[in-house]
Amino acid sequence: MEIKIQTIDSISEAACQFIRQIGEHRVFAFYGKMGAGKTTFVKAICEALGVTDVITSPTFAIVNEYTIDQCSTANAQCPTDNGQWPMVNGPIYHFDFYRIKKLEEVYDMGYEDYFYSGSLCFIEWPELIEELLPDDAVRVTIEENADGSRTVTF
């Protein structure tokens, strides 16, 4: 699947397109160069899912946990094609492994508890922990195009 983000103003619709494709998948590995828009896109996805927490890059914390506000009107913005909202329960975990130096750091943080929790996990810089990703993790690539738009492929 490919989603085009023409401008930052169209990122919410791109996030909705992405959400409609989530299905039963729960772990998403976001690949892209520095500045490609990984954090910005994850933020848009979380907002579209109804997260009302402040959404920031977990560069220093390694993982941020967000709560979905089930009463949020944001949910009504992205129904699936059949008008239903994707079943997303529990917290959302947002990882940034950019500063990881050794895999032992990821083992020590108990990555399995997150990746196999059944909660949504959005992972930035997954190439640094590639061997730890679940087999069913969805690989998402974000590329910046010459005109400043972004292409999201998964």
mmCIF file of N, CA, C and O in Angstrom, residues 64-142:
data_model
loop_
_atom_site.group_PDB
_atom_site.id
_atom_site.type_symbol
_atom_site.label_atom_id
_atom_site.label_comp_id
_atom_site.label_asym_id
_atom_site.label_seq_id
_atom_site.Cartn_x
_atom_site.Cartn_y
_atom_site.Cartn_z
ATOM 1 N N ASN A 64 7.342 6.015 24.826
ATOM 2 C CA ASN A 64 6.263 6.821 25.395
ATOM 3 C C ASN A 64 4.995 5.982 25.344
ATOM 4 O O ASN A 64 4.789 5.211 24.409
ATOM 5 N N GLU A 65 4.157 6.149 26.331
ATOM 6 C CA GLU A 65 2.875 5.455 26.374
ATOM 7 C C GLU A 65 1.765 6.490 26.270
ATOM 8 O O GLU A 65 1.765 7.486 26.985
ATOM 9 N N TYR A 66 0.828 6.242 25.364
ATOM 10 C CA TYR A 66 -0.299 7.138 25.158
ATOM 11 C C TYR A 66 -1.589 6.375 25.438
ATOM 12 O O TYR A 66 -1.666 5.173 25.238
ATOM 13 N N THR A 67 -2.602 7.123 25.844
ATOM 14 C CA THR A 67 -3.900 6.547 26.130
ATOM 15 C C THR A 67 -4.894 7.022 25.080
ATOM 16 O O THR A 67 -4.908 8.201 24.740
ATOM 17 N N ILE A 68 -5.721 6.104 24.606
ATOM 18 C CA ILE A 68 -6.771 6.471 23.656
ATOM 19 C C ILE A 68 -7.979 6.940 24.446
ATOM 20 O O ILE A 68 -8.484 6.232 25.315
ATOM 21 N N ASP A 69 -8.431 8.139 24.147
ATOM 22 C CA ASP A 69 -9.635 8.679 24.771
ATOM 23 C C ASP A 69 -10.827 8.174 23.954
ATOM 24 O O ASP A 69 -11.104 8.679 22.870
ATOM 25 N N GLN A 70 -11.493 7.169 24.458
ATOM 26 C CA GLN A 70 -12.591 6.539 23.714
ATOM 27 C C GLN A 70 -13.752 7.500 23.464
ATOM 28 O O GLN A 70 -14.583 7.267 22.605
ATOM 29 N N CYS A 71 -13.809 8.594 24.197
ATOM 30 C CA CYS A 71 -14.894 9.558 24.011
ATOM 31 C C CYS A 71 -14.502 10.676 23.052
ATOM 32 O O CYS A 71 -15.287 11.571 22.786
ATOM 33 N N SER A 72 -13.288 10.629 22.544
ATOM 34 C CA SER A 72 -12.796 11.716 21.704
ATOM 35 C C SER A 72 -13.562 11.785 20.391
ATOM 36 O O SER A 72 -13.866 10.777 19.765
ATOM 37 N N THR A 73 -13.847 12.992 19.958
ATOM 38 C CA THR A 73 -14.531 13.158 18.673
ATOM 39 C C THR A 73 -13.592 12.860 17.513
ATOM 40 O O THR A 73 -14.036 12.715 16.382
ATOM 41 N N ALA A 74 -12.299 12.731 17.791
ATOM 42 C CA ALA A 74 -11.356 12.391 16.725
ATOM 43 C C ALA A 74 -11.695 11.040 16.116
ATOM 44 O O ALA A 74 -11.455 10.802 14.940
ATOM 45 N N ASN A 75 -12.270 10.134 16.908
ATOM 46 C CA ASN A 75 -12.609 8.813 16.391
ATOM 47 C C ASN A 75 -13.563 8.892 15.206
ATOM 48 O O ASN A 75 -13.485 8.082 14.296
ATOM 49 N N ALA A 76 -14.462 9.838 15.215
ATOM 50 C CA ALA A 76 -15.452 9.957 14.149
ATOM 51 C C ALA A 76 -14.822 10.418 12.831
ATOM 52 O O ALA A 76 -15.443 10.323 11.794
ATOM 53 N N GLN A 77 -13.590 10.893 12.872
ATOM 54 C CA GLN A 77 -12.943 11.404 11.670
ATOM 55 C C GLN A 77 -12.387 10.316 10.763
ATOM 56 O O GLN A 77 -12.111 10.573 9.608
ATOM 57 N N CYS A 78 -12.218 9.126 11.270
ATOM 58 C CA CYS A 78 -11.567 8.078 10.478
ATOM 59 C C CYS A 78 -12.291 6.747 10.514
ATOM 60 O O CYS A 78 -11.679 5.723 10.804
ATOM 61 N N PRO A 79 -13.571 6.703 10.237
ATOM 62 C CA PRO A 79 -14.207 5.385 10.215
ATOM 63 C C PRO A 79 -13.657 4.565 9.054
ATOM 64 O O PRO A 79 -13.157 5.106 8.081
ATOM 65 N N THR A 80 -13.734 3.253 9.183
ATOM 66 C CA THR A 80 -13.309 2.383 8.099
ATOM 67 C C THR A 80 -14.317 2.488 6.963
ATOM 68 O O THR A 80 -15.352 3.138 7.088
ATOM 69 N N ASP A 81 -14.036 1.820 5.873
ATOM 70 C CA ASP A 81 -14.916 1.890 4.709
ATOM 71 C C ASP A 81 -16.341 1.432 5.016
ATOM 72 O O ASP A 81 -17.291 1.901 4.423
ATOM 73 N N ASN A 82 -16.469 0.503 5.984
ATOM 74 C CA ASN A 82 -17.820 0.037 6.331
ATOM 75 C C ASN A 82 -18.435 0.863 7.463
ATOM 76 O O ASN A 82 -19.439 0.484 8.030
ATOM 77 N N GLY A 83 -17.784 1.986 7.801
ATOM 78 C CA GLY A 83 -18.324 2.884 8.804
ATOM 79 C C GLY A 83 -17.981 2.516 10.232
ATOM 80 O O GLY A 83 -18.371 3.193 11.163
ATOM 81 N N GLN A 84 -17.253 1.427 10.413
ATOM 82 C CA GLN A 84 -16.872 0.989 11.749
ATOM 83 C C GLN A 84 -15.488 1.526 12.106
ATOM 84 O O GLN A 84 -14.662 1.783 11.243
ATOM 85 N N TRP A 85 -15.257 1.666 13.399
ATOM 86 C CA TRP A 85 -13.956 2.114 13.874
ATOM 87 C C TRP A 85 -13.085 0.886 14.121
ATOM 88 O O TRP A 85 -13.553 -0.102 14.668
ATOM 89 N N PRO A 86 -11.809 0.894 13.704
ATOM 90 C CA PRO A 86 -10.945 -0.264 13.965
ATOM 91 C C PRO A 86 -10.860 -0.538 15.465
ATOM 92 O O PRO A 86 -10.828 0.397 16.259
ATOM 93 N N MET A 87 -10.840 -1.798 15.827
ATOM 94 C CA MET A 87 -10.765 -2.162 17.237
ATOM 95 C C MET A 87 -9.345 -1.931 17.747
ATOM 96 O O MET A 87 -8.425 -2.668 17.405
ATOM 97 N N VAL A 88 -9.178 -0.884 18.504
ATOM 98 C CA VAL A 88 -7.893 -0.550 19.098
ATOM 99 C C VAL A 88 -8.151 -0.318 20.575
ATOM 100 O O VAL A 88 -8.860 0.614 20.952
ATOM 101 N N ASN A 89 -7.604 -1.189 21.400
ATOM 102 C CA ASN A 89 -7.806 -1.085 22.842
ATOM 103 C C ASN A 89 -6.470 -0.967 23.548
ATOM 104 O O ASN A 89 -5.446 -1.354 23.008
ATOM 105 N N GLY A 90 -6.520 -0.485 24.757
ATOM 106 C CA GLY A 90 -5.315 -0.406 25.573
ATOM 107 C C GLY A 90 -4.439 0.764 25.181
ATOM 108 O O GLY A 90 -4.819 1.611 24.377
ATOM 109 N N PRO A 91 -3.248 0.794 25.744
ATOM 110 C CA PRO A 91 -2.337 1.905 25.452
ATOM 111 C C PRO A 91 -1.717 1.772 24.065
ATOM 112 O O PRO A 91 -1.805 0.722 23.424
ATOM 113 N N ILE A 92 -1.105 2.846 23.630
ATOM 114 C CA ILE A 92 -0.286 2.841 22.419
ATOM 115 C C ILE A 92 1.137 3.091 22.875
ATOM 116 O O ILE A 92 1.394 4.003 23.677
ATOM 117 N N TYR A 93 2.072 2.289 22.383
ATOM 118 C CA TYR A 93 3.481 2.456 22.719
ATOM 119 C C TYR A 93 4.221 3.016 21.514
ATOM 120 O O TYR A 93 4.090 2.500 20.411
ATOM 121 N N HIS A 94 4.993 4.060 21.761
ATOM 122 C CA HIS A 94 5.746 4.754 20.709
ATOM 123 C C HIS A 94 7.225 4.687 21.087
ATOM 124 O O HIS A 94 7.632 5.241 22.109
ATOM 125 N N PHE A 95 8.014 4.004 20.271
ATOM 126 C CA PHE A 95 9.431 3.786 20.545
ATOM 127 C C PHE A 95 10.304 4.600 19.603
ATOM 128 O O PHE A 95 9.956 4.808 18.448
ATOM 129 N N ASP A 96 11.461 4.974 20.100
ATOM 130 C CA ASP A 96 12.509 5.576 19.272
ATOM 131 C C ASP A 96 13.825 4.949 19.717
ATOM 132 O O ASP A 96 14.322 5.223 20.809
ATOM 133 N N PHE A 97 14.372 4.080 18.872
ATOM 134 C CA PHE A 97 15.593 3.356 19.216
ATOM 135 C C PHE A 97 16.850 4.014 18.653
ATOM 136 O O PHE A 97 17.903 3.398 18.620
ATOM 137 N N TYR A 98 16.753 5.272 18.256
ATOM 138 C CA TYR A 98 17.884 5.974 17.648
ATOM 139 C C TYR A 98 19.120 5.972 18.544
ATOM 140 O O TYR A 98 20.236 5.845 18.065
ATOM 141 N N ARG A 99 18.932 6.111 19.832
ATOM 142 C CA ARG A 99 20.063 6.221 20.758
ATOM 143 C C ARG A 99 20.509 4.886 21.345
ATOM 144 O O ARG A 99 21.411 4.853 22.192
ATOM 145 N N ILE A 100 19.922 3.797 20.920
ATOM 146 C CA ILE A 100 20.308 2.478 21.431
ATOM 147 C C ILE A 100 21.720 2.148 20.936
ATOM 148 O O ILE A 100 22.002 2.237 19.745
ATOM 149 N N LYS A 101 22.580 1.766 21.858
ATOM 150 C CA LYS A 101 23.958 1.399 21.498
ATOM 151 C C LYS A 101 24.151 -0.114 21.450
ATOM 152 O O LYS A 101 24.941 -0.621 20.681
ATOM 153 N N LYS A 102 23.426 -0.830 22.332
ATOM 154 C CA LYS A 102 23.552 -2.283 22.404
ATOM 155 C C LYS A 102 22.167 -2.900 22.558
ATOM 156 O O LYS A 102 21.297 -2.316 23.214
ATOM 157 N N LEU A 103 21.997 -4.076 22.002
ATOM 158 C CA LEU A 103 20.706 -4.767 22.129
ATOM 159 C C LEU A 103 20.358 -5.072 23.583
ATOM 160 O O LEU A 103 19.178 -5.168 23.930
ATOM 161 N N GLU A 104 21.368 -5.183 24.432
ATOM 162 C CA GLU A 104 21.115 -5.459 25.848
ATOM 163 C C GLU A 104 20.219 -4.387 26.467
ATOM 164 O O GLU A 104 19.424 -4.675 27.363
ATOM 165 N N GLU A 105 20.333 -3.154 25.979
ATOM 166 C CA GLU A 105 19.489 -2.073 26.492
ATOM 167 C C GLU A 105 18.019 -2.372 26.210
ATOM 168 O O GLU A 105 17.146 -2.069 27.028
ATOM 169 N N VAL A 106 17.742 -2.951 25.057
ATOM 170 C CA VAL A 106 16.372 -3.269 24.671
ATOM 171 C C VAL A 106 15.871 -4.476 25.461
ATOM 172 O O VAL A 106 14.724 -4.503 25.902
ATOM 173 N N TYR A 107 16.753 -5.455 25.667
ATOM 174 C CA TYR A 107 16.386 -6.589 26.516
ATOM 175 C C TYR A 107 16.059 -6.104 27.924
ATOM 176 O O TYR A 107 15.070 -6.522 28.518
ATOM 177 N N ASP A 108 16.892 -5.200 28.453
ATOM 178 C CA ASP A 108 16.715 -4.704 29.817
ATOM 179 C C ASP A 108 15.409 -3.935 30.001
ATOM 180 O O ASP A 108 14.848 -3.930 31.093
ATOM 181 N N MET A 109 14.944 -3.293 28.953
ATOM 182 C CA MET A 109 13.692 -2.537 29.074
ATOM 183 C C MET A 109 12.461 -3.433 28.953
ATOM 184 O O MET A 109 11.334 -2.978 29.140
ATOM 185 N N GLY A 110 12.686 -4.716 28.656
ATOM 186 C CA GLY A 110 11.571 -5.656 28.568
ATOM 187 C C GLY A 110 10.737 -5.483 27.311
ATOM 188 O O GLY A 110 9.511 -5.472 27.362
ATOM 189 N N TYR A 111 11.405 -5.370 26.174
ATOM 190 C CA TYR A 111 10.717 -5.113 24.912
ATOM 191 C C TYR A 111 9.594 -6.106 24.625
ATOM 192 O O TYR A 111 8.572 -5.747 24.042
ATOM 193 N N GLU A 112 9.765 -7.363 25.063
ATOM 194 C CA GLU A 112 8.754 -8.385 24.781
ATOM 195 C C GLU A 112 7.409 -8.018 25.396
ATOM 196 O O GLU A 112 6.357 -8.300 24.822
ATOM 197 N N ASP A 113 7.453 -7.404 26.584
ATOM 198 C CA ASP A 113 6.213 -7.012 27.258
ATOM 199 C C ASP A 113 5.415 -6.018 26.414
ATOM 200 O O ASP A 113 4.190 -5.981 26.493
ATOM 201 N N TYR A 114 6.100 -5.210 25.642
ATOM 202 C CA TYR A 114 5.446 -4.233 24.772
ATOM 203 C C TYR A 114 5.043 -4.869 23.439
ATOM 204 O O TYR A 114 3.881 -4.801 23.038
ATOM 205 N N PHE A 115 6.018 -5.464 22.751
ATOM 206 C CA PHE A 115 5.791 -5.963 21.395
ATOM 207 C C PHE A 115 4.738 -7.065 21.333
ATOM 208 O O PHE A 115 4.072 -7.225 20.326
ATOM 209 N N TYR A 116 4.604 -7.841 22.406
ATOM 210 C CA TYR A 116 3.674 -8.966 22.404
ATOM 211 C C TYR A 116 2.471 -8.729 23.325
ATOM 212 O O TYR A 116 1.784 -9.663 23.706
ATOM 213 N N SER A 117 2.207 -7.456 23.636
ATOM 214 C CA SER A 117 1.120 -7.101 24.553
ATOM 215 C C SER A 117 -0.245 -7.079 23.881
ATOM 216 O O SER A 117 -1.269 -7.087 24.548
ATOM 217 N N GLY A 118 -0.267 -7.002 22.550
ATOM 218 C CA GLY A 118 -1.533 -6.836 21.842
ATOM 219 C C GLY A 118 -1.906 -5.377 21.668
ATOM 220 O O GLY A 118 -2.901 -5.051 21.016
ATOM 221 N N SER A 119 -1.094 -4.480 22.237
ATOM 222 C CA SER A 119 -1.312 -3.041 22.070
ATOM 223 C C SER A 119 -0.590 -2.562 20.819
ATOM 224 O O SER A 119 0.353 -3.207 20.353
ATOM 225 N N LEU A 120 -1.022 -1.425 20.301
ATOM 226 C CA LEU A 120 -0.330 -0.846 19.159
ATOM 227 C C LEU A 120 1.067 -0.408 19.570
ATOM 228 O O LEU A 120 1.251 0.218 20.621
ATOM 229 N N CYS A 121 2.045 -0.747 18.756
ATOM 230 C CA CYS A 121 3.432 -0.337 18.963
ATOM 231 C C CYS A 121 3.926 0.321 17.682
ATOM 232 O O CYS A 121 3.891 -0.301 16.611
ATOM 233 N N PHE A 122 4.362 1.560 17.797
ATOM 234 C CA PHE A 122 4.930 2.294 16.673
ATOM 235 C C PHE A 122 6.412 2.481 16.974
ATOM 236 O O PHE A 122 6.767 3.106 17.980
ATOM 237 N N ILE A 123 7.260 1.944 16.102
ATOM 238 C CA ILE A 123 8.694 1.888 16.368
ATOM 239 C C ILE A 123 9.458 2.712 15.348
ATOM 240 O O ILE A 123 9.391 2.442 14.140
ATOM 241 N N GLU A 124 10.201 3.707 15.835
ATOM 242 C CA GLU A 124 11.093 4.483 14.981
ATOM 243 C C GLU A 124 12.509 3.928 15.129
ATOM 244 O O GLU A 124 12.890 3.471 16.198
ATOM 245 N N TRP A 125 13.266 3.962 14.061
ATOM 246 C CA TRP A 125 14.634 3.429 13.985
ATOM 247 C C TRP A 125 14.675 1.932 14.299
ATOM 248 O O TRP A 125 15.523 1.465 15.062
ATOM 249 N N PRO A 126 13.782 1.144 13.693
ATOM 250 C CA PRO A 126 13.754 -0.294 13.969
ATOM 251 C C PRO A 126 14.970 -1.035 13.416
ATOM 252 O O PRO A 126 15.265 -2.144 13.848
ATOM 253 N N GLU A 127 15.675 -0.425 12.461
ATOM 254 C CA GLU A 127 16.835 -1.115 11.900
ATOM 255 C C GLU A 127 17.880 -1.420 12.964
ATOM 256 O O GLU A 127 18.691 -2.329 12.795
ATOM 257 N N LEU A 128 17.857 -0.700 14.073
ATOM 258 C CA LEU A 128 18.817 -0.911 15.144
ATOM 259 C C LEU A 128 18.450 -2.095 16.032
ATOM 260 O O LEU A 128 19.274 -2.560 16.816
ATOM 261 N N ILE A 129 17.228 -2.603 15.899
ATOM 262 C CA ILE A 129 16.779 -3.762 16.691
ATOM 263 C C ILE A 129 16.086 -4.784 15.795
ATOM 264 O O ILE A 129 15.260 -5.561 16.259
ATOM 265 N N GLU A 130 16.423 -4.777 14.546
ATOM 266 C CA GLU A 130 15.746 -5.595 13.525
ATOM 267 C C GLU A 130 15.515 -7.040 13.977
ATOM 268 O O GLU A 130 14.437 -7.599 13.787
ATOM 269 N N GLU A 131 16.508 -7.642 14.574
ATOM 270 C CA GLU A 131 16.391 -9.058 14.945
ATOM 271 C C GLU A 131 15.388 -9.307 16.073
ATOM 272 O O GLU A 131 14.991 -10.446 16.302
ATOM 273 N N LEU A 132 14.945 -8.255 16.752
ATOM 274 C CA LEU A 132 13.988 -8.404 17.845
ATOM 275 C C LEU A 132 12.546 -8.154 17.414
ATOM 276 O O LEU A 132 11.616 -8.408 18.184
ATOM 277 N N LEU A 133 12.357 -7.670 16.207
ATOM 278 C CA LEU A 133 11.002 -7.375 15.739
ATOM 279 C C LEU A 133 10.199 -8.663 15.577
ATOM 280 O O LEU A 133 10.715 -9.665 15.087
ATOM 281 N N PRO A 134 8.936 -8.638 15.965
ATOM 282 C CA PRO A 134 8.088 -9.809 15.722
ATOM 283 C C PRO A 134 7.998 -10.101 14.226
ATOM 284 O O PRO A 134 8.098 -9.185 13.396
ATOM 285 N N ASP A 135 7.814 -11.351 13.881
ATOM 286 C CA ASP A 135 7.741 -11.745 12.467
ATOM 287 C C ASP A 135 6.620 -11.031 11.728
ATOM 288 O O ASP A 135 6.718 -10.776 10.544
ATOM 289 N N ASP A 136 5.535 -10.724 12.436
ATOM 290 C CA ASP A 136 4.392 -10.097 11.779
ATOM 291 C C ASP A 136 4.408 -8.565 11.860
ATOM 292 O O ASP A 136 3.415 -7.919 11.544
ATOM 293 N N ALA A 137 5.539 -7.987 12.275
ATOM 294 C CA ALA A 137 5.637 -6.519 12.318
ATOM 295 C C ALA A 137 5.481 -5.965 10.908
ATOM 296 O O ALA A 137 6.006 -6.518 9.943
ATOM 297 N N VAL A 138 4.732 -4.888 10.790
ATOM 298 C CA VAL A 138 4.509 -4.251 9.498
ATOM 299 C C VAL A 138 5.627 -3.225 9.277
ATOM 300 O O VAL A 138 5.828 -2.341 10.104
ATOM 301 N N ARG A 139 6.349 -3.385 8.170
ATOM 302 C CA ARG A 139 7.419 -2.448 7.830
ATOM 303 C C ARG A 139 6.814 -1.271 7.069
ATOM 304 O O ARG A 139 6.174 -1.465 6.041
ATOM 305 N N VAL A 140 7.029 -0.061 7.600
ATOM 306 C CA VAL A 140 6.487 1.166 7.020
ATOM 307 C C VAL A 140 7.662 2.054 6.655
ATOM 308 O O VAL A 140 8.498 2.350 7.503
ATOM 309 N N THR A 141 7.730 2.461 5.400
ATOM 310 C CA THR A 141 8.812 3.333 4.956
ATOM 311 C C THR A 141 8.239 4.701 4.614
ATOM 312 O O THR A 141 7.227 4.800 3.921
ATOM 313 N N ILE A 142 8.906 5.746 5.113
ATOM 314 C CA ILE A 142 8.515 7.117 4.796
ATOM 315 C C ILE A 142 9.678 7.766 4.054
ATOM 316 O O ILE A 142 10.800 7.799 4.563
#
